[in-house]
Coordinates of C-alpha atoms and ligand atoms in Angstrom, one line a residue:
M192 CA 0.4 -7.9 24.5
R193 CA -1.4 -11.1 25.3
E194 CA -4.7 -9.4 25.0
L195 CA -4.1 -7.9 21.9
E196 CA -2.7 -11.0 20.4
K197 CA -6.1 -12.7 21.1
Q198 CA -8.0 -9.8 19.4
M199 CA -5.6 -9.7 16.3
Q200 CA -5.7 -13.2 15.2
H201 CA -5.8 -12.7 11.4
I202 CA -3.9 -9.4 9.7
C203 CA -3.5 -8.7 5.9
V204 CA -0.7 -6.7 4.5
V205 CA -1.3 -4.9 1.1
G206 CA 0.5 -2.6 -1.1
L207 CA -1.0 0.9 -1.5
N208 CA 0.8 2.0 -4.6
W209 CA 1.7 0.5 -7.9
G210 CA 3.9 -2.3 -5.9
D211 CA 7.4 -2.2 -4.8
E212 CA 6.4 -0.7 -1.3
G213 CA 8.5 -3.1 0.8
K214 CA 5.8 -5.2 1.6
G215 CA 8.2 -8.2 2.0
K216 CA 9.9 -6.6 5.0
I217 CA 6.8 -5.9 6.7
V218 CA 5.4 -9.2 6.1
D219 CA 8.8 -10.6 7.6
V220 CA 8.1 -8.3 10.7
L221 CA 4.7 -9.4 11.5
A222 CA 5.6 -13.2 10.4
S223 CA 7.4 -13.6 13.7
D224 CA 4.1 -13.7 15.5
A225 CA 2.3 -15.7 13.0
D226 CA 1.5 -19.4 12.4
A227 CA 1.1 -19.2 8.7
V228 CA 1.7 -16.6 6.0
V229 CA -0.3 -16.8 2.8
R230 CA -0.3 -15.2 -0.6
Y231 CA -3.3 -14.8 -2.4
Q232 CA -2.5 -13.5 -6.0
G233 CA -0.2 -12.9 -8.7
G234 CA 2.9 -15.1 -9.3
A235 CA 6.5 -14.6 -10.2
N236 CA 5.9 -10.9 -11.3
A237 CA 6.4 -10.2 -7.7
G238 CA 9.9 -9.9 -6.1
H239 CA 10.5 -9.3 -2.5
T240 CA 13.5 -8.4 -1.0
V241 CA 14.7 -8.8 2.4
Y242 CA 17.8 -8.4 4.4
I243 CA 18.5 -10.7 7.2
G244 CA 22.0 -9.1 8.5
E245 CA 23.5 -7.9 5.3
V246 CA 22.5 -11.0 3.3
R247 CA 19.9 -10.2 0.6
H248 CA 17.1 -12.7 0.1
V249 CA 14.7 -12.6 -3.0
L250 CA 11.5 -14.5 -3.2
H251 CA 9.3 -14.5 -6.3
H252 CA 6.3 -17.0 -5.3
L253 CA 7.1 -17.7 -1.7
P254 CA 6.0 -15.4 1.2
M255 CA 8.7 -13.9 3.4
G256 CA 7.3 -16.2 6.2
V257 CA 9.2 -19.0 5.1
L258 CA 12.5 -17.9 6.4
H259 CA 11.0 -18.0 9.9
D260 CA 11.1 -21.2 11.8
G261 CA 7.9 -23.2 12.2
I262 CA 5.9 -20.9 10.1
L263 CA 3.6 -22.5 7.2
A264 CA 4.1 -20.7 3.8
V265 CA 0.7 -21.1 1.9
L266 CA 0.5 -20.3 -1.8
G267 CA -3.0 -19.7 -2.4
N268 CA -5.4 -20.8 -5.1
G269 CA -5.5 -17.3 -6.6
M270 CA -1.8 -17.5 -7.7
V271 CA -0.3 -18.3 -10.9
L272 CA 2.9 -20.5 -10.5
E273 CA 5.8 -20.4 -12.5
P274 CA 7.5 -23.9 -12.2
A275 CA 10.8 -23.0 -13.1
K276 CA 11.2 -20.0 -10.7
L277 CA 9.4 -21.8 -7.9
L278 CA 11.9 -24.7 -8.3
D279 CA 14.9 -22.2 -8.1
E280 CA 13.3 -20.4 -5.1
V281 CA 13.0 -23.8 -3.5
E282 CA 16.5 -24.9 -4.1
L283 CA 17.9 -22.0 -2.1
L284 CA 16.1 -23.1 0.8
P285 CA 16.9 -25.7 3.6
E286 CA 14.8 -28.9 3.4
E287 CA 13.1 -28.1 6.6
A288 CA 12.0 -24.8 5.1
V289 CA 10.7 -26.6 2.0
S290 CA 8.6 -28.9 4.3
R291 CA 6.5 -26.0 5.7
I292 CA 5.4 -25.0 2.1
R293 CA 1.7 -25.8 1.3
I294 CA 0.6 -25.2 -2.5
S295 CA -2.9 -25.1 -3.5
D296 CA -4.0 -27.6 -5.6
R297 CA -6.1 -25.1 -7.6
A298 CA -3.3 -22.6 -8.0
H299 CA -2.9 -22.4 -11.9
I300 CA 0.4 -23.1 -13.6
V301 CA 2.2 -20.7 -15.7
L302 CA 3.7 -22.5 -19.0
P303 CA 6.3 -21.3 -21.7
H304 CA 3.6 -20.5 -24.0
H305 CA 2.2 -18.0 -21.8
A306 CA 5.4 -16.0 -21.8
A307 CA 5.6 -16.6 -25.6
V308 CA 2.4 -15.0 -26.4
E309 CA 2.9 -12.2 -23.9
K310 CA 6.0 -11.1 -25.4
L311 CA 4.4 -10.9 -29.0
R312 CA 1.4 -8.9 -27.7
E313 CA 3.6 -6.4 -26.0
Q314 CA 6.0 -6.2 -29.0
S315 CA 3.1 -5.5 -31.2
A316 CA 0.8 -3.4 -29.2
A317 CA 0.3 0.2 -30.1
H318 CA 0.2 0.8 -26.3
P319 CA 2.1 -1.8 -24.3
I320 CA 1.4 -2.3 -20.7
G321 CA 5.2 -2.6 -19.8
T322 CA 4.5 -6.2 -18.1
T323 CA 7.1 -8.1 -16.3
L324 CA 6.9 -10.6 -19.4
R325 CA 6.3 -13.6 -16.8
G326 CA 3.2 -14.7 -18.7
I327 CA 1.0 -13.5 -15.8
G328 CA -1.9 -12.4 -18.0
P329 CA -1.9 -15.1 -20.2
A330 CA -2.1 -17.7 -17.6
Y331 CA -5.1 -15.6 -16.1
Q332 CA -6.7 -15.4 -19.3
D333 CA -6.5 -19.4 -19.7
K334 CA -7.8 -19.6 -16.0
F335 CA -10.9 -17.5 -16.7
G336 CA -11.5 -18.9 -20.2
R337 CA -11.5 -22.2 -18.4
D338 CA -8.5 -23.6 -20.1
G339 CA -6.0 -23.6 -17.4
I340 CA -3.9 -26.2 -15.9
R341 CA -4.0 -26.5 -12.1
M342 CA -1.3 -27.8 -9.7
G343 CA -3.8 -30.6 -8.8
D344 CA -4.0 -31.8 -12.6
I345 CA -0.2 -31.8 -12.8
M346 CA -0.2 -34.1 -9.6
T347 CA -3.0 -36.5 -11.0
P348 CA -1.5 -39.7 -12.2
G349 CA -1.1 -39.9 -16.0
F350 CA -2.1 -35.9 -16.7
I351 CA 1.3 -34.9 -17.8
E352 CA 1.9 -37.9 -20.5
G353 CA -1.5 -38.4 -21.3
V354 CA -3.7 -35.0 -21.4
L355 CA -1.2 -32.1 -21.1
P356 CA 0.5 -32.6 -24.7
G357 CA -2.9 -32.7 -26.4
K358 CA -4.3 -29.8 -24.5
L359 CA -1.3 -27.6 -25.2
R360 CA -1.3 -28.5 -28.9
E361 CA -4.8 -27.2 -28.9
L362 CA -4.0 -24.0 -26.6
T363 CA -1.1 -23.0 -28.8
Q364 CA -2.9 -23.8 -32.3
R365 CA -5.6 -21.5 -31.0
L366 CA -3.1 -18.7 -30.0
G367 CA -1.2 -19.0 -33.1
I368 CA 1.9 -20.4 -32.0
P369 CA 1.5 -24.0 -32.6
G370 CA 3.5 -26.4 -30.6
E371 CA 5.3 -23.7 -28.5
G372 CA 7.0 -24.7 -25.4
I373 CA 5.3 -28.1 -25.3
D374 CA 8.5 -30.2 -24.6
E375 CA 9.6 -27.8 -22.3
A376 CA 6.1 -27.6 -20.3
I377 CA 6.2 -31.5 -20.0
Q378 CA 9.7 -31.5 -18.8
I379 CA 9.1 -28.9 -16.2
C380 CA 5.8 -30.2 -15.0
N381 CA 7.5 -33.5 -14.2
R382 CA 10.2 -32.0 -12.3
L383 CA 7.5 -29.8 -10.3
K384 CA 5.5 -33.1 -9.5
E385 CA 8.7 -34.9 -8.5
R386 CA 9.8 -32.0 -6.1
L387 CA 6.8 -30.9 -4.4
E388 CA 4.0 -33.1 -4.9
S389 CA 3.9 -33.9 -1.2
Q390 CA 3.3 -30.0 -0.7
V391 CA 0.3 -29.8 -2.8
T392 CA -3.2 -29.5 -0.8
D393 CA -6.4 -28.2 -0.4
T394 CA -5.1 -25.0 1.2
R395 CA -8.8 -23.8 1.8
Q396 CA -9.5 -26.4 4.1
L397 CA -6.0 -25.9 5.8
L398 CA -6.7 -22.5 6.6
H399 CA -10.2 -23.2 7.7
K400 CA -8.5 -25.8 10.2
L401 CA -5.8 -23.5 11.3
H402 CA -8.4 -20.9 12.1
Q403 CA -10.6 -23.3 14.0
Q404 CA -7.4 -24.1 16.0
G405 CA -6.8 -20.6 17.0
K406 CA -3.7 -20.3 14.9
K407 CA -2.8 -17.0 13.3
L408 CA -2.8 -16.2 9.6
L409 CA -1.0 -13.4 8.1
F410 CA -2.1 -12.7 4.5
E411 CA 0.0 -10.8 1.7
G412 CA -1.2 -9.2 -1.4
A413 CA 1.5 -9.1 -4.0
Q414 CA 2.1 -5.6 -6.2
G415 CA -0.3 -2.7 -5.1
C416 CA -3.9 -2.0 -5.2
M417 CA -3.3 0.8 -7.9
L418 CA -2.5 -2.5 -10.3
D419 CA -5.8 -3.9 -9.3
I420 CA -7.4 -5.6 -12.5
D421 CA -10.7 -3.8 -11.6
F422 CA -9.9 -1.0 -9.6
G423 CA -6.8 0.0 -10.7
T424 CA -5.6 2.2 -13.8
Y425 CA -6.8 -0.4 -16.1
P426 CA -5.5 -1.2 -18.6
F427 CA -2.1 -0.5 -17.3
V428 CA -2.6 -3.1 -14.5
T429 CA -1.6 -6.4 -13.4
S430 CA -4.3 -9.5 -14.1
S431 CA -5.3 -9.9 -10.6
S432 CA -6.5 -8.3 -7.4
P433 CA -3.7 -7.1 -5.1
S434 CA -6.2 -5.2 -3.0
F435 CA -7.6 -6.6 0.2
L436 CA -10.7 -7.5 -1.8
G437 CA -8.7 -10.4 -3.8
L438 CA -8.3 -12.3 -0.4
G439 CA -11.4 -13.9 -0.6
P440 CA -11.4 -15.3 -3.8
G441 CA -7.8 -16.0 -3.6
T442 CA -7.7 -18.2 -0.4
G443 CA -11.3 -19.4 -0.1
F444 CA -11.0 -17.9 3.5
S445 CA -13.6 -15.3 4.3
P446 CA -12.2 -11.7 4.5
R447 CA -15.0 -11.3 7.4
K448 CA -12.5 -13.2 9.6
I449 CA -9.8 -10.7 9.1
D450 CA -8.9 -8.5 12.1
H451 CA -6.8 -5.8 10.9
V452 CA -5.6 -4.5 7.3
V453 CA -2.3 -3.1 7.1
G454 CA -1.3 -0.9 3.8
V455 CA 2.3 -0.6 3.2
T456 CA 3.0 2.8 1.4
K457 CA 6.6 4.5 0.7
A458 CA 7.0 7.9 1.9
Y459 CA 7.1 8.8 -1.8
C460 CA 5.8 6.8 -4.9
T461 CA 7.2 4.6 -7.7
R462 CA 5.8 2.9 -10.6
V463 CA 7.3 0.2 -13.0
G464 CA 5.9 -0.3 -16.6
E465 CA 3.2 2.3 -18.3
G466 CA 0.2 4.1 -17.3
P467 CA -1.0 7.0 -15.3
F468 CA 1.2 8.4 -12.4
P469 CA -0.2 11.8 -11.4
S470 CA 2.6 12.6 -8.6
E471 CA 5.6 11.5 -11.1
I472 CA 8.6 13.6 -11.4
H473 CA 11.0 13.8 -14.2
G474 CA 14.8 15.1 -14.8
E475 CA 17.5 15.3 -12.3
E476 CA 15.0 15.5 -9.4
A477 CA 13.8 12.2 -10.5
E478 CA 17.1 10.7 -11.1
A479 CA 18.4 11.9 -7.6
L480 CA 15.3 10.2 -5.9
R481 CA 15.6 6.9 -8.1
E482 CA 19.5 6.5 -7.0
A483 CA 18.9 7.6 -3.3
G484 CA 16.1 4.9 -3.0
G485 CA 17.9 2.1 -5.1
E486 CA 14.4 2.2 -7.3
F487 CA 15.1 -0.2 -9.8
G488 CA 13.0 -3.4 -10.2
T489 CA 13.8 -6.7 -8.2
T490 CA 12.2 -8.9 -11.0
T491 CA 13.0 -7.0 -14.2
G492 CA 16.0 -4.7 -13.2
R493 CA 13.8 -1.8 -14.7
P494 CA 14.5 1.6 -13.5
R495 CA 11.3 2.7 -11.6
R496 CA 9.3 5.9 -12.4
V497 CA 9.4 8.1 -9.4
G498 CA 7.2 10.8 -7.9
W499 CA 5.9 12.3 -4.5
L500 CA 3.6 10.7 -1.9
D501 CA -0.1 10.9 -3.5
I502 CA -2.6 11.7 -0.7
P503 CA -5.9 11.4 -3.2
A504 CA -4.4 8.1 -4.5
L505 CA -3.9 7.1 -0.8
R506 CA -7.3 8.0 0.1
F507 CA -8.8 5.8 -2.7
A508 CA -6.6 2.8 -1.3
V509 CA -7.7 3.4 2.1
E510 CA -11.2 2.9 1.2
L511 CA -10.8 -0.1 -1.3
N512 CA -8.8 -2.0 1.1
D513 CA -10.9 -1.1 4.1
L514 CA -7.5 -0.1 5.9
D515 CA -6.9 -0.1 9.3
S516 CA -3.4 1.6 9.4
F517 CA -0.3 2.3 7.5
A518 CA 3.2 0.9 7.3
L519 CA 5.7 3.6 6.1
T520 CA 8.4 2.5 4.4
K521 CA 11.5 4.1 2.9
A522 CA 11.1 7.3 4.9
D523 CA 15.1 7.3 5.5
V524 CA 15.6 7.9 1.7
L525 CA 14.2 11.4 2.4
D526 CA 16.2 11.8 5.8
G527 CA 17.5 15.3 6.2
W528 CA 15.0 17.0 3.9
E529 CA 13.6 20.0 5.8
T530 CA 10.4 19.6 4.2
I531 CA 8.7 16.7 2.0
P532 CA 6.8 17.6 -1.3
V533 CA 3.5 15.6 -1.0
V534 CA 0.6 15.8 -3.7
T535 CA -2.5 16.8 -1.6
A536 CA -5.0 17.2 -4.6
Y537 CA -5.3 17.6 -8.2
R538 CA -6.5 20.3 -10.4
L539 CA -8.6 19.2 -13.3
D540 CA -10.1 21.9 -15.9
G541 CA -9.6 24.5 -13.1
E542 CA -11.3 22.5 -10.7
E543 CA -9.7 21.1 -7.3
L544 CA -10.1 17.3 -6.9
G545 CA -9.2 15.6 -3.6
Q546 CA -10.1 11.9 -4.9
F547 CA -8.1 9.8 -7.3
P548 CA -10.6 9.9 -10.6
D549 CA -11.8 6.8 -11.9
S550 CA -11.5 7.4 -15.5
L551 CA -8.1 7.0 -17.4
T552 CA -8.8 10.1 -19.6
D553 CA -9.2 12.3 -16.6
L554 CA -6.0 10.9 -15.0
E555 CA -4.4 12.0 -17.9
G556 CA -5.0 15.7 -17.8
L557 CA -4.4 16.1 -13.9
E558 CA -2.2 18.9 -12.7
P559 CA -0.8 17.7 -9.0
V560 CA -1.2 20.4 -6.2
I561 CA 2.1 20.0 -4.2
E562 CA 2.0 21.1 -0.3
Q563 CA 5.4 20.8 1.8
W564 CA 5.1 18.8 4.7
P565 CA 7.5 18.9 7.7
G566 CA 10.6 16.8 7.0
W567 CA 12.8 14.7 9.6
S568 CA 16.5 14.4 10.5
Q569 CA 16.4 10.8 10.8
V570 CA 13.8 8.0 10.8
D571 CA 12.3 7.6 14.5
E572 CA 9.2 8.1 16.1
V573 CA 10.0 11.7 17.5
S574 CA 11.5 13.1 14.4
M575 CA 8.9 11.9 12.0
R576 CA 5.9 12.7 14.3
P577 CA 4.9 16.0 12.4
F578 CA 4.7 14.2 9.3
I579 CA 3.0 11.3 10.9
D580 CA 0.4 13.5 12.2
R581 CA -0.2 15.1 9.1
L582 CA -0.6 11.7 7.3
M583 CA -3.4 10.7 9.8
Q584 CA -5.1 14.0 9.3
A585 CA -5.1 13.9 5.5
T586 CA -6.5 10.3 5.5
G587 CA -7.8 9.4 8.8
I588 CA -5.5 6.2 9.4
P589 CA -2.7 5.9 11.8
V590 CA 0.9 4.6 11.4
S591 CA 1.6 1.2 12.8
I592 CA 4.8 0.4 11.5
L593 CA 7.5 2.6 10.5
S594 CA 10.7 1.0 8.5
T595 CA 13.8 2.7 9.5
G596 CA 16.1 0.9 7.3
R597 CA 16.4 -2.1 5.1
R598 CA 17.5 -4.7 7.5
R599 CA 15.1 -6.8 9.2
D600 CA 15.6 -5.4 12.8
E601 CA 15.2 -1.7 11.3
V602 CA 11.8 -1.1 12.5
C603 CA 9.5 0.9 14.8
V604 CA 6.1 -0.8 15.9
F605 CA 3.1 1.0 17.4
E606 CA -0.3 0.4 18.3
P607 CA -2.0 -2.3 17.8
F608 CA 1.3 -4.5 17.0
R609 CA 2.6 -3.1 20.2
A610 CA 0.8 -2.0 23.4
E611 CA 1.4 1.6 24.4
G612 CA 4.4 1.7 26.6
E613 CA 5.9 -1.5 25.2
L614 CA 9.1 -1.6 23.7
A615 CA 9.5 -2.7 20.1
Ligands
IMP985 P1 2.1 -8.0 -15.2 O1 1.8 -8.4 -13.7 O2 3.6 -8.8 -15.5 O3 1.2 -8.4 -16.4 O4 2.4 -6.7 -15.4 C1 1.5 -5.6 -15.4 C2 1.8 -4.4 -14.8 O5 2.1 -4.6 -13.2 C3 3.3 -3.8 -15.2 O6 3.1 -2.4 -15.2 C4 4.3 -4.3 -14.4 O7 5.3 -3.4 -14.1 C5 3.4 -4.3 -12.9 N1 3.8 -5.1 -12.0 C6 3.7 -6.4 -11.9 N2 4.3 -6.9 -11.0 C7 4.9 -6.0 -10.2 C8 5.5 -5.9 -8.9 O8 5.8 -6.8 -8.2 N3 5.8 -4.6 -8.6 C9 5.7 -3.5 -9.2 N4 5.1 -3.7 -10.4 C10 4.7 -4.8 -11.0

């Protein structure tokens, strides 16, 4: 294990589907071996659930690592932070855990006018995206429009009283919602500053120093790569880069230093919100799967759309994320199925496609080709081997982690996280 550890200094965990793959649990498992866990994009649109014993923990901004003793939990510059939600999360933690949080001074702040303008847009759009309504898109618009408010601004003496009100008056005026949420914004920024000022720092520099000291970093992408702003099913996407490619701009840490990228996929697929989902199923079959998997949103409570594992979409995700291994989750939901339906290709205008199409128009006309793969009696290495081998054949990528249930300890770990012959 020592040898392996030396080679695997830094790991990145990404979602391969449309989010909700169970990344929180995988990050939690790998975090026991890390010195810092780092999130690089998104904000309170994410919701990670992990069970420690029978206790359910839900985090929206903070990476799961914060629940491990001695690990730094880093919120990178690529994130957009919603002060009230972040403060709520912090309140649930012991003071010792709060002292291990580091927040980038360059991370942007989501303010009440962002959520207000998003609600108006979603309500009036001909084709709403079905966002989480947490103001994520508008906050990134302000960032890229060079109008954003950053964590470092809030911490600058005199900024909240002297600069922020004028800036927000100008912004809300331009958005057609003059004065919306300004008092609330000032109040919440003051609370944020009071509570978390000592946690705000230059996290790019911090990560660089940790690397030089030989410390191990675990990076975590929120959502899933099919929701990537550039490479997902645009415009039905989130406003950041959940794929591995988002790590660089979201942290200032070179992706060249990452030793292993683990992609998390469920044994079936889900999607929340609108947009293409070629392997989607409907009716009673869908309802049974949704109930069995407890597929209701952590952040919004919305029922998730469900479908079969989609191999062309996975092949695309393997390429996009330069993937090294899979973490397979929620296979236990399909325990006892003799065979597992898997979408192995699509048909479009009579032609068979093995690749996920780039164009939204093509995505709409796809007909999935379904194969039956071998099922398992229960999730363990032996029972699942035929399915895992088939997945490897279809994608060229091995499974390194198999989640066998919802609790933290319900997991099988293979190479390279466990040397051959070593017990998990
Ligand atoms: P936004 O990120 O709130 O702007 O939402 C854009 C799209 O991404 C919508 O379809 C959301 O349902 C989806 N989305 C955002 N965050 C998550 C997540 O954590 N899990 C699953 N879907 C998400």
